[in-house]
Coordinates of C-alpha atoms and ligand atoms in Angstrom, one line a residue:
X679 CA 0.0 0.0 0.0
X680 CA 1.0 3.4 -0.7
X681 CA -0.1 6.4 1.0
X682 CA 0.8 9.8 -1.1
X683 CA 0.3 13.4 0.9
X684 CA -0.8 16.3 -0.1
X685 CA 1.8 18.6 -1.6
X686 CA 3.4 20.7 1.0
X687 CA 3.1 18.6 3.9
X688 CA 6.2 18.6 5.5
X689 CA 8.5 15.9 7.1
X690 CA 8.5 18.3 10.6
X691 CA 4.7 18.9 10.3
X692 CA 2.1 17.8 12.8
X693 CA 0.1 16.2 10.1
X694 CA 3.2 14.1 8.6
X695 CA 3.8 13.1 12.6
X696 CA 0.0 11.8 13.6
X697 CA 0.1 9.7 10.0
X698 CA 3.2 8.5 10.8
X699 CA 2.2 7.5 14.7
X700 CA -1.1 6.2 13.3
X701 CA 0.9 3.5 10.8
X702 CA 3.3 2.9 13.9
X703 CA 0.5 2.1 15.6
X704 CA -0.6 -0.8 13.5
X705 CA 0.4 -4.4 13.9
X706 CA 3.1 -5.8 11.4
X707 CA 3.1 -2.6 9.6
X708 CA 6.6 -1.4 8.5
X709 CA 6.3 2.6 6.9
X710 CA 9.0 3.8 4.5
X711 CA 9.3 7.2 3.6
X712 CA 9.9 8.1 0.2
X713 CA 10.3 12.1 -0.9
X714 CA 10.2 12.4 -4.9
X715 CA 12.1 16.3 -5.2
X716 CA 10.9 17.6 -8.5
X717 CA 11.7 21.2 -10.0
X718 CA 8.4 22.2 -8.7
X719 CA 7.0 19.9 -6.2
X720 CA 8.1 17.9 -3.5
X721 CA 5.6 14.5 -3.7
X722 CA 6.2 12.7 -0.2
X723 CA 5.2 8.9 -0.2
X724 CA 4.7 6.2 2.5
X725 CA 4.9 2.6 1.5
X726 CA 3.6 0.4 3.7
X727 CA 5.3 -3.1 3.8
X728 CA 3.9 -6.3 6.1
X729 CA -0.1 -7.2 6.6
X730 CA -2.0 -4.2 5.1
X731 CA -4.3 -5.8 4.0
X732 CA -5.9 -5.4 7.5
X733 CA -5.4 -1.5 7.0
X734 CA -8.9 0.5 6.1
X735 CA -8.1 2.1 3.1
X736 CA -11.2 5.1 3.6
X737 CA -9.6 5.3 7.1
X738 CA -6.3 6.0 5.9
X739 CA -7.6 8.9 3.2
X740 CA -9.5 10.9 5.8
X741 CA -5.9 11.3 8.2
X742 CA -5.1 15.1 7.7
X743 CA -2.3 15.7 5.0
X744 CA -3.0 12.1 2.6
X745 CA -4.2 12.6 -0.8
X746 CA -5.2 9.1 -1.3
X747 CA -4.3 5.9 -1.1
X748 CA -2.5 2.8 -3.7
X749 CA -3.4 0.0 -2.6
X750 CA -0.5 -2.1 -5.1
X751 CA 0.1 -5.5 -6.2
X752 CA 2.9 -7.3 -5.1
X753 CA 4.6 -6.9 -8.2
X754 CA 6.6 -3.9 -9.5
X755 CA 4.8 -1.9 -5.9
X756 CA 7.3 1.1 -6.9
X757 CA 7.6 1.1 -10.7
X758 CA 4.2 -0.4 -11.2
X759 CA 1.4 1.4 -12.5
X760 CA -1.6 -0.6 -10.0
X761 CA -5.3 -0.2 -10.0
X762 CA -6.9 3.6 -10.2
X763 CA -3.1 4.8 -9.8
X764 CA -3.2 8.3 -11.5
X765 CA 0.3 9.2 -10.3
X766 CA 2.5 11.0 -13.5
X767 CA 4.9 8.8 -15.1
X768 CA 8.6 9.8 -15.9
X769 CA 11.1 12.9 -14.5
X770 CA 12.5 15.7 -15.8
X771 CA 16.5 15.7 -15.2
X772 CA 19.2 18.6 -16.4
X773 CA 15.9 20.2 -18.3
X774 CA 14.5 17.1 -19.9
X775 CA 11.1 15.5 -19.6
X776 CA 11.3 11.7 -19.7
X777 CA 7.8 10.3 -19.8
X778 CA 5.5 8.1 -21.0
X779 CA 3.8 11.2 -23.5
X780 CA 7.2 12.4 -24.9
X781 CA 10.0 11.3 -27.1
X782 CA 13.7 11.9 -27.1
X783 CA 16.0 11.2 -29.5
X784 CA 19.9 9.8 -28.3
X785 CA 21.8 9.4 -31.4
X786 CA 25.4 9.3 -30.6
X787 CA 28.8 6.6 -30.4
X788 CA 28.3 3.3 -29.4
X789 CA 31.9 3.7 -28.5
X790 CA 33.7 6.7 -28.1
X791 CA 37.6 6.4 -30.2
X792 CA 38.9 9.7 -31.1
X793 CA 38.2 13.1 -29.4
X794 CA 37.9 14.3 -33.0
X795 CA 34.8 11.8 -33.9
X796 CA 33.1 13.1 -30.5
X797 CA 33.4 16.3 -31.5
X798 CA 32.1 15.8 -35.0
X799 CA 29.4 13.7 -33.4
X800 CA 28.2 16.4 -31.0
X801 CA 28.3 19.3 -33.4
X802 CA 26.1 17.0 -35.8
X803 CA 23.3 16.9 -33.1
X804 CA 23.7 20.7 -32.5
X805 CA 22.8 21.6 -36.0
X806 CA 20.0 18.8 -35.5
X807 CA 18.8 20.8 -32.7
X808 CA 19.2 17.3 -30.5
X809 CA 20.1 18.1 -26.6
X810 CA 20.9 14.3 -26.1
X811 CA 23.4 11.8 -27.0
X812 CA 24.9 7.9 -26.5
X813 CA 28.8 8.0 -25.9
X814 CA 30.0 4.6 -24.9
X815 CA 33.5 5.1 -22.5
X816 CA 32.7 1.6 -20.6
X817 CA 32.3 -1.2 -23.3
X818 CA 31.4 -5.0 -21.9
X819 CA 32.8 -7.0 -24.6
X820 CA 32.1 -10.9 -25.8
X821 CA 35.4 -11.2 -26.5
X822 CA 38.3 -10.3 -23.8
X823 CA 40.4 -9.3 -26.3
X824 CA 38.3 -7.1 -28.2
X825 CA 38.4 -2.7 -27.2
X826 CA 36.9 -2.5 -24.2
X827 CA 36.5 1.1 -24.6
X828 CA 38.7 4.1 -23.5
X829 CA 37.3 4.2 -19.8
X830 CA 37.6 7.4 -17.9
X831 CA 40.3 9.0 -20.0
X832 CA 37.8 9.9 -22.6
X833 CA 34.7 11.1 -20.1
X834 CA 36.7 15.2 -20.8
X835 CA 36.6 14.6 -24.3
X836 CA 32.9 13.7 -23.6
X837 CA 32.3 16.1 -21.7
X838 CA 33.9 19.1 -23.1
X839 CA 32.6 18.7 -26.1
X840 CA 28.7 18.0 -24.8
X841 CA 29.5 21.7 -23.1
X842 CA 30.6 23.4 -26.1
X843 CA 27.5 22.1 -28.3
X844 CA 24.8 22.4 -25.6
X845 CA 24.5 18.8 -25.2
X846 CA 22.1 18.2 -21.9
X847 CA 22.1 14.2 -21.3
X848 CA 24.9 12.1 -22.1
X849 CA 23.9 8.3 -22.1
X850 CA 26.7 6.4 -20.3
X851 CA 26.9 2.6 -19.9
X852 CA 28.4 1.2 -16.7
X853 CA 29.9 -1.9 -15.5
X854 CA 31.1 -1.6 -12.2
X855 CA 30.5 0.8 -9.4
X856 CA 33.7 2.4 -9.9
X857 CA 32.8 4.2 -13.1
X858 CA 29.9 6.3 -11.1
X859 CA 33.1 7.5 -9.3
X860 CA 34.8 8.2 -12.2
X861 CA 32.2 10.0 -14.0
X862 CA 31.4 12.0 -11.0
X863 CA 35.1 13.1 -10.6
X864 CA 35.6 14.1 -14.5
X865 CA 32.2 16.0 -14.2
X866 CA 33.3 18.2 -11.8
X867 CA 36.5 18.7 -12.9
X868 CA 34.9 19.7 -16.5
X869 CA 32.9 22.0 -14.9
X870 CA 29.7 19.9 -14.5
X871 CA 29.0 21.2 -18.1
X872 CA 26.0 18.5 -19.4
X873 CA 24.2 15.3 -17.4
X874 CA 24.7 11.7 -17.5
X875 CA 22.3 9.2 -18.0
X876 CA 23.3 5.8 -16.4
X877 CA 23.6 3.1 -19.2
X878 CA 22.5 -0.4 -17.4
X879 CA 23.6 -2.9 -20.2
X880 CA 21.6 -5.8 -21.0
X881 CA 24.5 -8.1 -19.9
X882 CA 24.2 -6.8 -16.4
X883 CA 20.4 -6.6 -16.0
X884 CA 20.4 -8.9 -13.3
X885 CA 23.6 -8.0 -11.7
X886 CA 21.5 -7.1 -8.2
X887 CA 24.5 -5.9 -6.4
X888 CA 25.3 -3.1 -9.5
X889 CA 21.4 -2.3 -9.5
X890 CA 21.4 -2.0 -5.6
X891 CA 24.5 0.6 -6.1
X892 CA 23.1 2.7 -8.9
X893 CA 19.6 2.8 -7.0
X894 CA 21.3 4.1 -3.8
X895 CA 22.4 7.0 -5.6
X896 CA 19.6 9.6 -7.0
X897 CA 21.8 12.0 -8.9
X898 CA 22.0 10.5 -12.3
X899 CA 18.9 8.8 -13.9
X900 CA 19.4 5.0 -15.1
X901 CA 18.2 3.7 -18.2
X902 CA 18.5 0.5 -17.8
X903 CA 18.3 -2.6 -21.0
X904 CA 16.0 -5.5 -20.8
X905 CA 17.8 -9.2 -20.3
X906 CA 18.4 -10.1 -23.9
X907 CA 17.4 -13.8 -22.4
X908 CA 15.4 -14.0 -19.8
X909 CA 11.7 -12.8 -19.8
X910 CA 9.8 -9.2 -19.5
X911 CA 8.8 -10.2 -16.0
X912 CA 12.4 -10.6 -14.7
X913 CA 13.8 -7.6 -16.7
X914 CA 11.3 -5.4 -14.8
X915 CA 11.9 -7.0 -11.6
X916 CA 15.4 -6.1 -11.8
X917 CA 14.3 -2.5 -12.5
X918 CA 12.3 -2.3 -9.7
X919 CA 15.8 -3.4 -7.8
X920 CA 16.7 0.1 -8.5
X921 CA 13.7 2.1 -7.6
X922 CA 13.7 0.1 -4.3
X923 CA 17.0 1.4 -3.2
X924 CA 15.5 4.7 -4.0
X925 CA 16.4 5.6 -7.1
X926 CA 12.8 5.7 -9.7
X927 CA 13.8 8.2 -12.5
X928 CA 14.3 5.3 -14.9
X929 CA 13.9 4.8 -18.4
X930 CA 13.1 0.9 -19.5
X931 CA 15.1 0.3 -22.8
X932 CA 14.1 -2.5 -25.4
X933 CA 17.1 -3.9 -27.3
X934 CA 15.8 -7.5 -28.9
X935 CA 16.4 -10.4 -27.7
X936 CA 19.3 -12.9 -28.1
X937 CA 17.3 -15.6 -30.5
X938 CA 18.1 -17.5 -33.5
X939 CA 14.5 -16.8 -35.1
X940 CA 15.3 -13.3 -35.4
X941 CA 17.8 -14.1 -37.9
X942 CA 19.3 -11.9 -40.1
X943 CA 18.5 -9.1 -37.4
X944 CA 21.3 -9.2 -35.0
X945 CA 18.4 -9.9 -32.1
X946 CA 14.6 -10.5 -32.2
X947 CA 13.2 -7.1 -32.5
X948 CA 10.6 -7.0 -29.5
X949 CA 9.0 -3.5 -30.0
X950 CA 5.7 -4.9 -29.5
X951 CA 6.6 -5.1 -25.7
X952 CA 6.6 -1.1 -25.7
X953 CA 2.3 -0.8 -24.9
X954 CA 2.9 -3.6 -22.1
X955 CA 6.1 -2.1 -20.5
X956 CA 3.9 1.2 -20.3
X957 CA 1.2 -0.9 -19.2
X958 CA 2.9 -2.8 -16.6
X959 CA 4.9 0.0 -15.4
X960 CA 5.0 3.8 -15.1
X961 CA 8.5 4.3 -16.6
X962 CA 8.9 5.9 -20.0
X963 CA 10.1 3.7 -22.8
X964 CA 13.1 3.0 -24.9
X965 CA 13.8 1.7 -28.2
X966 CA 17.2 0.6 -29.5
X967 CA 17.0 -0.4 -33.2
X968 CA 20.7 -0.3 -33.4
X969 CA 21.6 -3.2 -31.1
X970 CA 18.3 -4.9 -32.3
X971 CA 18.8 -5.2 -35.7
X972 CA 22.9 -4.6 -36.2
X973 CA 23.5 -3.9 -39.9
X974 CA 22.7 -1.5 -42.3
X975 CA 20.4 -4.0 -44.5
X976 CA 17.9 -2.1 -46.8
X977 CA 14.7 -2.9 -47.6
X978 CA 13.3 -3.4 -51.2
X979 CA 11.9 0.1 -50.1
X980 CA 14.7 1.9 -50.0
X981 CA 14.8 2.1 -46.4
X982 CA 17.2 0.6 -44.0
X983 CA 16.0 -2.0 -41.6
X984 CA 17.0 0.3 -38.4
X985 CA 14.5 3.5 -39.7
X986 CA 11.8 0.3 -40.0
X987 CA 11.9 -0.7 -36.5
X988 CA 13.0 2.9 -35.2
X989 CA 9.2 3.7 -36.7
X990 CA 7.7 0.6 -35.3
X991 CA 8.7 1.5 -32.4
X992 CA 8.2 5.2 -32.0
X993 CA 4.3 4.3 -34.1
X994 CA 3.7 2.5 -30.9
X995 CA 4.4 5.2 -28.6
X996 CA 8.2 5.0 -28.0
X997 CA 9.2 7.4 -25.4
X998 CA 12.9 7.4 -26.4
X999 CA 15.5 6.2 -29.3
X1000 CA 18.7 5.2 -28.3
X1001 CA 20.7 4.7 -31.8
X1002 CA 24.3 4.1 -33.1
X1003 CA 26.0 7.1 -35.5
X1004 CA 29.3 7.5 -36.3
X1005 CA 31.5 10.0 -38.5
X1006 CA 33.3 7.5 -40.2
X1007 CA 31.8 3.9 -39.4
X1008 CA 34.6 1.8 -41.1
X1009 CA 36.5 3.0 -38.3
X1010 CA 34.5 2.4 -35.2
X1011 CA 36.1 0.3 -33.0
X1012 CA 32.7 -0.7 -31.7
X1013 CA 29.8 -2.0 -34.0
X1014 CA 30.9 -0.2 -37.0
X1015 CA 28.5 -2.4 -39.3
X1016 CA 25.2 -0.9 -37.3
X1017 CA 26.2 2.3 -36.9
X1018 CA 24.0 5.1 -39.0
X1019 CA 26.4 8.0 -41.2
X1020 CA 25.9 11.9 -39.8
X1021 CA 24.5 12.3 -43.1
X1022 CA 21.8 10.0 -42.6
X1023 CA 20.8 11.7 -39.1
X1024 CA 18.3 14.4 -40.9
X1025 CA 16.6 12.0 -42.9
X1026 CA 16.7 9.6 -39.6
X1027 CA 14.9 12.5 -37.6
X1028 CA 12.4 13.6 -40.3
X1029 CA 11.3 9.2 -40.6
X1030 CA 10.5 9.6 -36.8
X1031 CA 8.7 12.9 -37.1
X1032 CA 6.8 11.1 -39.5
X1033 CA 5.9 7.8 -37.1
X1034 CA 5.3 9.9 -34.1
X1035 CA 2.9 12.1 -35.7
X1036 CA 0.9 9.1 -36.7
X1037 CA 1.6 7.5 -33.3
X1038 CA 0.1 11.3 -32.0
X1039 CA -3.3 11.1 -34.4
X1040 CA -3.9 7.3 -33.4
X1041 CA -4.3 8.1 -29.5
X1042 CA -6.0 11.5 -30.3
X1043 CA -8.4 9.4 -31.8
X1044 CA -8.7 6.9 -29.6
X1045 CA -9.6 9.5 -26.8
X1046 CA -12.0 11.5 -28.6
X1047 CA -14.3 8.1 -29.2
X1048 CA -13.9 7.2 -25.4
X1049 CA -14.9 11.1 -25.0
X1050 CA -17.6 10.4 -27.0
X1051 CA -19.1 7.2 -25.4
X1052 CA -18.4 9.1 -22.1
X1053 CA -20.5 11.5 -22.8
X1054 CA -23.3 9.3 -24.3
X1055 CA -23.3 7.0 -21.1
X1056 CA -24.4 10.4 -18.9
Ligands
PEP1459 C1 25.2 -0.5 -26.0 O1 24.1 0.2 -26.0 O2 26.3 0.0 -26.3 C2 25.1 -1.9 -25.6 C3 26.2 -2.6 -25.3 O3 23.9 -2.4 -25.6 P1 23.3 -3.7 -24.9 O4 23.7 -3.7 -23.5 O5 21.8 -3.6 -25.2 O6 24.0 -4.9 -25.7
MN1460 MN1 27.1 -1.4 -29.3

């Protein structure tokens, strides 16, 4: 169960004290205090863990200072969306929205090489007018002899540049706990000049202690890749491993799954998951047509496999793309075949302008007929 207050009730408050000495008063109860900080509004919630199913839930809603009441299921009780749960989905962090209504596009290096291709990289979202980007520093490889990615002496090439072109959230993947430290440290020293999203990579989706870390801290969002081989259900319990340490501004990323039927795609392209994620869950959703499909095939069409999926995805209410360009993709040291050319980024952005304006008309449409039956029914 989750009890939300009203906006402005404060920790040192008489109101927050009697609900709080009200719950302590209840057998087998245990309350755990959660504050949400936004830019505008502090949302404080109470989760109740033990027997509340003994708890009145009207009785609860009349204590001075609670808005109202969750009761959730015992799945997903923080990332889930549960019965008449009208809480917003997403966050905003360094002045972007991240919800289940918007899209964002990350188009950027699946692995950052030469200070030069950053750059190039960066000033090609600039003239985009793009705010976000992918830069791979930490890179978990198959193959222990394969580039495992430059590591922290590369985050001030990263980072320099994101400051000069406006860049606002950087995408990062990370492997172990000490690369938080590191990006931290280079931040700072760089002036703090752009935001880093927290890259959780499908090989460590279920790597609980790593999750357990990243969720402790709540400075830097996580968006965090589905198990390429384990199921939807265990992929979001993992997430909510995060948002139970404390940490909720997440953003759930599809990347296809590890399969032989999805031959010639690199992985099975599982898009269709996107309405359930959003279902299941109030986190905003991800799309990565890059790692799902990994070459540059082209349809009879004329257009490449990865804008087909990219608009699959974003046609079925995609809330973010995370994709692979590169300046000069014969020389990525990192998935070179997949990656898209900077020429190809304004017809990439135009073929999703395209999608999501269809995806925009299909649920305008949807709710005006519910509008309409509404109103017919009183
Ligand atoms: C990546 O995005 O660079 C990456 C390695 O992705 P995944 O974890 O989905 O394979
Ligand atoms: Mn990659």
């Amino acid at each position: 169960m989750i009890v939300i207050l009203k906006t402005g009730v404060q920790p040192n408050s008489p109101e927050f004290q009697q609900i709080l000495d009200y719950l302590g008063n209840k057998p087998n109860i245990t309350p755990r205090v959660h504050h949400e900080i936004g830019s505008i509004q502090t949302v404080t919630e109470i989760y109740l863990i033990g027997d509340t199913a003994s708890l009145d839930k009207a009785e609860v809603e009349s204590l001075p200072g609670v808005d109202r009441v969750v009761r959730v299921s015992e799945e997903y009780r923080i990332i889930g969306r549960h019965r008449d749960d009208r809480r917003p989905t997403g966050f905003e962090y360094n002045g972007v929205r991240f919800d289940q209504d918007n899209l964002n596009v990350f188009a950027g290096l699946c692995a950052v090489d030469t200070p030069e291709h950053v750059e190039q990289m960066m000033r090609a979202l600039r003239d985009h007018g793009l705010v976000c980007t992918r830069m791979g520093a930490y890179k978990p490889r198959t193959n222990p002899y394969a580039f495992q990615g430059h590591g922290k002496r590369c985050l001030p090439w990263i980072f320099d540049a994101a400051g000069k072109y406006g860049i606002r959230v950087i995408a990062i993947e990370i492997t172990h706990d000490s690369h938080l430290d590191e990006i931290r440290e280079a931040l700072r020293r760089s002036g703090s000049p752009t935001g880093v999203m927290l890259q959780i990579g499908t090989r460590n989706t279920q790597n609980f202690e790593l999750l357990k870390i990243v969720g402790r801290q709540r400075e830097f969002p996580v968006l965090f890749k589905r198990g390429f081989g384990i199921t939807l259900e265990e992929s979001l319990n993992a997430a909510e491993y995060l948002a139970s340490e404390g940490n909720r501004n997440i953003v759930f990323a599809l990347r296809g799954m590890k399969t032989n039927l999805g031959d010639p795609h690199r992985n099975f392209v599982d898009f269709a998951h996107i309405p359930v994620v959003k279902r299941l869950t109030r986190l905003p959703v991800c799309i990565d047509p890059s790692h799902s499909v990994g070459g540059r095939e082209r349809a009879p069409d004329g257009l490449l496999d990865i804008f087909h999926v990219t608009a699959q995805g974003v046609i079925a209410g995609a809330n973010m793309i995370l994709v692979d360009f590169h300046p000069a993709p014969a020389k990525a040291l990192v998935d070179g075949p997949q990656a898209l050319l900077l020429e190809e980024l304004g017809p990439f952005l135009e073929d999703v302008a395209i999608a999501r304006e269809a995806y925009e008309r299909r649920r305008a449409r949807v709710s005006e007929r519910r509008e309409r039956l509404q109103s017919a029914a009183s």
